[in-house]
JSON list of C-alpha atoms in Angstrom, two decimals:
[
{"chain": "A", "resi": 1, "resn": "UNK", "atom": "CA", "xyz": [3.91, -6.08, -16.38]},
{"chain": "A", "resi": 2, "resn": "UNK", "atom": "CA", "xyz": [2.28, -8.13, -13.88]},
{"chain": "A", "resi": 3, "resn": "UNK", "atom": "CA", "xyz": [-1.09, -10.22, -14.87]},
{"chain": "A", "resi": 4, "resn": "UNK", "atom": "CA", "xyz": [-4.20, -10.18, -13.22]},
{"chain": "A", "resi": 5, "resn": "UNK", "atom": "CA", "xyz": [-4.66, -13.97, -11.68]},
{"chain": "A", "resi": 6, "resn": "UNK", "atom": "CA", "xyz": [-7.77, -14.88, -14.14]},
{"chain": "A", "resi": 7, "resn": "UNK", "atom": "CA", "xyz": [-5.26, -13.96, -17.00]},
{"chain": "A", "resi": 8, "resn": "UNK", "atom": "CA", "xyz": [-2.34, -15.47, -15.95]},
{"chain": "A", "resi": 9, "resn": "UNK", "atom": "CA", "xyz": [-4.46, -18.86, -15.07]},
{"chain": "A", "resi": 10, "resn": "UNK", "atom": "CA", "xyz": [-5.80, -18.41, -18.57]},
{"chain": "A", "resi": 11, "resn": "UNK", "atom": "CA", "xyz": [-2.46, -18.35, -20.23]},
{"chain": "A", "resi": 12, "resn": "UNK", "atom": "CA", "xyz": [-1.37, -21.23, -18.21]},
{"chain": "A", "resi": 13, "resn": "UNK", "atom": "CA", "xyz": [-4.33, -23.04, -19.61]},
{"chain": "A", "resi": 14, "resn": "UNK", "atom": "CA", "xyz": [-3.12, -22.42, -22.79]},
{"chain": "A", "resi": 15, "resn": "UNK", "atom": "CA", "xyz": [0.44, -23.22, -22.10]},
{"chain": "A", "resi": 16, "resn": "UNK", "atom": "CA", "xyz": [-0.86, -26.45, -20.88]},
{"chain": "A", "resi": 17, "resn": "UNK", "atom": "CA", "xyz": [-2.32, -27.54, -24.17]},
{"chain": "A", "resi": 18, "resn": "UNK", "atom": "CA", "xyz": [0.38, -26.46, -25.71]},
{"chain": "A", "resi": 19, "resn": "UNK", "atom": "CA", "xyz": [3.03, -28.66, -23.89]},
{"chain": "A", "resi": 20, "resn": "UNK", "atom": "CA", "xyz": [0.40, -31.54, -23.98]},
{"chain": "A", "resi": 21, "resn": "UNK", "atom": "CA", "xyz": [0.92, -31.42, -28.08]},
{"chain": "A", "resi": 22, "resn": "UNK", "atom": "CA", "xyz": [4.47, -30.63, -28.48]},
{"chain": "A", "resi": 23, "resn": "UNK", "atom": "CA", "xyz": [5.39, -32.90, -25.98]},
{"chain": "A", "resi": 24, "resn": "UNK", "atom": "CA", "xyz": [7.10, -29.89, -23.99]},
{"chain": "A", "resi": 25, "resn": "UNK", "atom": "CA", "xyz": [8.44, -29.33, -20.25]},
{"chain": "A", "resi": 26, "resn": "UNK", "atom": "CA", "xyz": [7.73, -25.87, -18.81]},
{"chain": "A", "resi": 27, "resn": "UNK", "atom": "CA", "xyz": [8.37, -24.74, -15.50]},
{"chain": "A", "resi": 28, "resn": "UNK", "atom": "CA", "xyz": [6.26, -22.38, -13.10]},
{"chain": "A", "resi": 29, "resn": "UNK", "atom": "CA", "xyz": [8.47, -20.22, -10.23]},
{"chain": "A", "resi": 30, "resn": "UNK", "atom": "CA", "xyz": [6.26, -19.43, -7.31]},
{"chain": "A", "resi": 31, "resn": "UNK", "atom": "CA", "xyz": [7.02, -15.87, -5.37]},
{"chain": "A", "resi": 32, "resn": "UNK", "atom": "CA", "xyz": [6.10, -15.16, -2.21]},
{"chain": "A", "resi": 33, "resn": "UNK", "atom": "CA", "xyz": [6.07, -12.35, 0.20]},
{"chain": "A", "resi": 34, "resn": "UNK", "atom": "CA", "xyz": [6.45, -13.54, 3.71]},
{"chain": "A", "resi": 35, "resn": "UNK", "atom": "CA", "xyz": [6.54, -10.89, 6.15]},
{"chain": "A", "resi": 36, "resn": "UNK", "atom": "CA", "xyz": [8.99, -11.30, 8.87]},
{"chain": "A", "resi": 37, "resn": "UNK", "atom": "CA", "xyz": [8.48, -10.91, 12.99]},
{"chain": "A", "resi": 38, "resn": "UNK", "atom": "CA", "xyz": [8.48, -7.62, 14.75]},
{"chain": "A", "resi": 39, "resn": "UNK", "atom": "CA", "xyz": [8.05, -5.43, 11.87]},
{"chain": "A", "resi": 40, "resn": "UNK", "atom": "CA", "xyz": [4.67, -2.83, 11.81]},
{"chain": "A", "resi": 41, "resn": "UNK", "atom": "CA", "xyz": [1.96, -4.04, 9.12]},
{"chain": "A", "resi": 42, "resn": "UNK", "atom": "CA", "xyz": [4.60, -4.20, 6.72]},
{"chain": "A", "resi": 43, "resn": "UNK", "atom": "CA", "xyz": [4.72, -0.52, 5.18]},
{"chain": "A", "resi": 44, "resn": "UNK", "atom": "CA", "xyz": [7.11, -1.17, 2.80]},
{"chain": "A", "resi": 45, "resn": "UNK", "atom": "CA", "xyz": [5.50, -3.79, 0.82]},
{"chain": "A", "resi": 46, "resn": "UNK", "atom": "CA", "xyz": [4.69, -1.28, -2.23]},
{"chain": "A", "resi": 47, "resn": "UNK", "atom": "CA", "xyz": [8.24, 0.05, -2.47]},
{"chain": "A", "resi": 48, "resn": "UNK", "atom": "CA", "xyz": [9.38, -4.07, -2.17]},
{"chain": "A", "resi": 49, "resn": "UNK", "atom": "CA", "xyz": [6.74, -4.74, -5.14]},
{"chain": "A", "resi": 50, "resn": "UNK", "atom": "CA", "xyz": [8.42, -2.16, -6.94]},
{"chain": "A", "resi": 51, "resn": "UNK", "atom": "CA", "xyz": [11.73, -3.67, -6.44]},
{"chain": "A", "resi": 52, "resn": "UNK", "atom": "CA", "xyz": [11.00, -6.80, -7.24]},
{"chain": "A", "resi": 53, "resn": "UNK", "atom": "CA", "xyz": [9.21, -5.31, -10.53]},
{"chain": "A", "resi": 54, "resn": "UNK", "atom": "CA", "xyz": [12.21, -3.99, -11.73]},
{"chain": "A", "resi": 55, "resn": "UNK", "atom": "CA", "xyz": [14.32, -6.83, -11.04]},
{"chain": "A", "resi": 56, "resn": "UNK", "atom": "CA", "xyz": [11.93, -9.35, -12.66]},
{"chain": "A", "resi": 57, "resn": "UNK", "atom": "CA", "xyz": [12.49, -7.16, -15.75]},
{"chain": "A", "resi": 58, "resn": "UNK", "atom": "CA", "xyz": [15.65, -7.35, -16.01]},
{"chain": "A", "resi": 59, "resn": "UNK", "atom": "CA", "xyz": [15.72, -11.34, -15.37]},
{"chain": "A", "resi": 60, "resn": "UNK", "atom": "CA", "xyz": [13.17, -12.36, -17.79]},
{"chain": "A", "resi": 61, "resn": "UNK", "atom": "CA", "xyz": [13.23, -13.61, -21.20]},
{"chain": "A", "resi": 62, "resn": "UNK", "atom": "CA", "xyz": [10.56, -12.19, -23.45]},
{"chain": "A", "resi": 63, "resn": "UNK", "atom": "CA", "xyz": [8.69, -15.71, -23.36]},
{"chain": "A", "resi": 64, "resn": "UNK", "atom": "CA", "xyz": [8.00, -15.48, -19.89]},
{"chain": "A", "resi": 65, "resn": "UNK", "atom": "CA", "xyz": [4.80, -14.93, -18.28]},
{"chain": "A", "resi": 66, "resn": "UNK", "atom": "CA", "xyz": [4.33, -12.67, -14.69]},
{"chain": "A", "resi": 67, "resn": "UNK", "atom": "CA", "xyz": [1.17, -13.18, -13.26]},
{"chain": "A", "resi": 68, "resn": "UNK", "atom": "CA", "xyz": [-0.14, -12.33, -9.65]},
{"chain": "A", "resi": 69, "resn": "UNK", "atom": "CA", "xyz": [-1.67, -15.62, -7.50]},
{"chain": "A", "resi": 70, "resn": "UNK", "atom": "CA", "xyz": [-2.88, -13.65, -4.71]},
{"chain": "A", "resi": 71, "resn": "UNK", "atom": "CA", "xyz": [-2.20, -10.61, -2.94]},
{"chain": "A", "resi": 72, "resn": "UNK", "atom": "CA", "xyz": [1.46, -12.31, -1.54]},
{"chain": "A", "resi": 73, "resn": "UNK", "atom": "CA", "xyz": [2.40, -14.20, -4.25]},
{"chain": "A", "resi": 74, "resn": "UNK", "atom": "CA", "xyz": [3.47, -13.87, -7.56]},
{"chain": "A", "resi": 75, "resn": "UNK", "atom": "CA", "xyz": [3.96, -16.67, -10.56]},
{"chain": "A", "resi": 76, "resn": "UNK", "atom": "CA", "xyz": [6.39, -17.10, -13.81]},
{"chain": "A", "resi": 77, "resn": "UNK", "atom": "CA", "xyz": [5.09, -19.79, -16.41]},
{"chain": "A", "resi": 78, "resn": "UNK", "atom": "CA", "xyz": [8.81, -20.72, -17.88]},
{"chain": "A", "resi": 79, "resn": "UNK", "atom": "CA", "xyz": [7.66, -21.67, -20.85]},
{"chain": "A", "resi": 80, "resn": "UNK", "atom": "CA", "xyz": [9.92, -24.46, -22.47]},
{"chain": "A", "resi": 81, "resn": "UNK", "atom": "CA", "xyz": [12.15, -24.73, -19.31]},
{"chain": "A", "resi": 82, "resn": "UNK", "atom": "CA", "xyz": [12.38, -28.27, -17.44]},
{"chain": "A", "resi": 83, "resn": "UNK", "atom": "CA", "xyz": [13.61, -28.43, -13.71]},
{"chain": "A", "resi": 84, "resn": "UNK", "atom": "CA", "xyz": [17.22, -28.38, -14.80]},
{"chain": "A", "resi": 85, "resn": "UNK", "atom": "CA", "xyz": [16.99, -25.28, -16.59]},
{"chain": "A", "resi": 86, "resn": "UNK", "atom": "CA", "xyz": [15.03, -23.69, -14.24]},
{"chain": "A", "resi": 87, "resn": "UNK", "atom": "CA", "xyz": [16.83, -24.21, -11.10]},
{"chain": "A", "resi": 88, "resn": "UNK", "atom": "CA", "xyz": [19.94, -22.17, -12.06]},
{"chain": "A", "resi": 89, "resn": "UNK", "atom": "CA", "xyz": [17.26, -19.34, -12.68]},
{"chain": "A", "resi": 90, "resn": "UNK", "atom": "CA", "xyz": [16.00, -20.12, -9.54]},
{"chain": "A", "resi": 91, "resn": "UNK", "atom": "CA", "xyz": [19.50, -20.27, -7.76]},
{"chain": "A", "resi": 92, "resn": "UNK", "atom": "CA", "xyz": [20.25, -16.89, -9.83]},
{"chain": "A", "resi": 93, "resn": "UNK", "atom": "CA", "xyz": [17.29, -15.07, -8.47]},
{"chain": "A", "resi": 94, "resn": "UNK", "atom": "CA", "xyz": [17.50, -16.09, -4.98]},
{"chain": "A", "resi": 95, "resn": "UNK", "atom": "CA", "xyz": [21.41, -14.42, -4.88]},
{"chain": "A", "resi": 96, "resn": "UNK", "atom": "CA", "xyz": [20.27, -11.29, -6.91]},
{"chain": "A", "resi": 97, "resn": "UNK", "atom": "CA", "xyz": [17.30, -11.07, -4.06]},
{"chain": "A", "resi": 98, "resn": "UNK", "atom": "CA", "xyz": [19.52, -11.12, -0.96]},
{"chain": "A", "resi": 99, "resn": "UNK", "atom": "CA", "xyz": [20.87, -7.30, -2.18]},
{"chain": "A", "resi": 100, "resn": "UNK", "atom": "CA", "xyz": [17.88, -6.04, -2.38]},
{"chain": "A", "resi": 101, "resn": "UNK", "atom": "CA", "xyz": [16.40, -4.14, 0.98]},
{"chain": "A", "resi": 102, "resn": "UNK", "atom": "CA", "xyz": [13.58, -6.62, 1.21]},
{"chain": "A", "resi": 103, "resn": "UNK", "atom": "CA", "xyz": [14.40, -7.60, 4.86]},
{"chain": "A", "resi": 104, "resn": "UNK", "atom": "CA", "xyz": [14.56, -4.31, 6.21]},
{"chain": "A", "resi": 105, "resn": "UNK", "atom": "CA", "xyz": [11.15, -3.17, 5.09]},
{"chain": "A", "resi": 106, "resn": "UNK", "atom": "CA", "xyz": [10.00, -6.59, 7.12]},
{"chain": "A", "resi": 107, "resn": "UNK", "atom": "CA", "xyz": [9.78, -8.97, 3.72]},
{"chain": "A", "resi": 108, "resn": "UNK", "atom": "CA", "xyz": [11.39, -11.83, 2.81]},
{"chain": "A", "resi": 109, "resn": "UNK", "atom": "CA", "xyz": [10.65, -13.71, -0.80]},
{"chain": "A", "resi": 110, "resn": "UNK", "atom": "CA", "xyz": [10.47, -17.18, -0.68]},
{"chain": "A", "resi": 111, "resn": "UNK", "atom": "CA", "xyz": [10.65, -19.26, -4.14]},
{"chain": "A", "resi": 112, "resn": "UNK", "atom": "CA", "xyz": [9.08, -22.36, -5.02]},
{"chain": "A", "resi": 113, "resn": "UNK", "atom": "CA", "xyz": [9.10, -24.03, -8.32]},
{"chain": "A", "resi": 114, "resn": "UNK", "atom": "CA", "xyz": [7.64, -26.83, -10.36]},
{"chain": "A", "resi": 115, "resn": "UNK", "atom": "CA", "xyz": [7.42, -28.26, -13.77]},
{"chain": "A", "resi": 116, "resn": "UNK", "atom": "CA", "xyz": [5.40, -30.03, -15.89]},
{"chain": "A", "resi": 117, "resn": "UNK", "atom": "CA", "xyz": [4.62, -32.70, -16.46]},
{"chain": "A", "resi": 118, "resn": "UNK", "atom": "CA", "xyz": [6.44, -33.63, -13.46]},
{"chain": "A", "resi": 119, "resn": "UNK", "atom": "CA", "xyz": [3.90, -32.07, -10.78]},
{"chain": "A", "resi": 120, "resn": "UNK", "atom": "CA", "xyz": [0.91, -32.59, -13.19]},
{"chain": "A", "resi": 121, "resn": "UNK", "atom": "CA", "xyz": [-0.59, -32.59, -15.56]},
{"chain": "A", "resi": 122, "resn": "UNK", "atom": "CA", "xyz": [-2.76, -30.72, -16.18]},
{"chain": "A", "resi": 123, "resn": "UNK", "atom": "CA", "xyz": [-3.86, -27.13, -15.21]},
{"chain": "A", "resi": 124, "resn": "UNK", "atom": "CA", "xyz": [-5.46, -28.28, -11.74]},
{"chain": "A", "resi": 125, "resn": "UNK", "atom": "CA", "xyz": [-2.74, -30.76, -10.64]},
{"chain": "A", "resi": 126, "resn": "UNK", "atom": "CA", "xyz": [-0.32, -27.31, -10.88]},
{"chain": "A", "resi": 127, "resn": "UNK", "atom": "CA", "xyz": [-3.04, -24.87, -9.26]},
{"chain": "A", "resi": 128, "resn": "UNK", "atom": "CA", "xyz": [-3.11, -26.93, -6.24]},
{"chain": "A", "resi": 129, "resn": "UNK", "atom": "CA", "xyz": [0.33, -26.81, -6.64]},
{"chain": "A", "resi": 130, "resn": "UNK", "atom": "CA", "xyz": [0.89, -23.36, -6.49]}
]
């Protein structure tokens, strides 16, 4: 299930704090639709969505958090993941993505990630971020 921004920014909050105390990393992948030259208002962007939906499933660990950013991007808080745990999640999804029909419904996702405390910390340092 995908969170509503005000949620997801909520639970980030919270994850925050919670990393401040334990003294933990966690790691946030940015998602974003970019829609690529020479295709028509991009009609396939719900049936993309979809795709993507049922990929992130499968990826996941229960722990993770999916929230929407805005209407082209999406977010996972990685709770408990550092950079170097996160980027061969990162590398992982970026292969799985290439077989999916993204391009020829005029999409491409482009990823993005960062961690904290290493790009801030706290919640407004990795808003800003995002």
């Amino acid at each position: 299930r995908i969170l509503d921004r005000k949620l997801f920014l909520y639970l980030l909050n919270l994850e925050v704090k919670r990393a401040i105390r334990y003294q933990n990393y966690f790691s946030i992948l940015k998602l974003k639709w970019c829609r690529l030259p020479g295709y028509e208002n991009g009609k396939g962007l719900q049936t993309c969505y979809q795709n993507l939906n049922c990929l992130l499933i499968e990826e996941l660990r229960e722990s993770d958090i999916l929230g929407s950013l805005e209407d082209d991007q999406l977010a996972i808080l990685l709770p408990y993941a550092d950079l170097s745990a996160c980027g061969p999640f990162r590398s992982r999804l970026e292969g799985l993505l290439k077989y999916y029909e993204f391009k020829e419904k005029g999409y491409e996702v482009m990823t993005d990630l960062i961690c904290f405390p290493t790009d801030g910390t706290d919640p407004t340092d990795l808003i800003r971020k995002l």
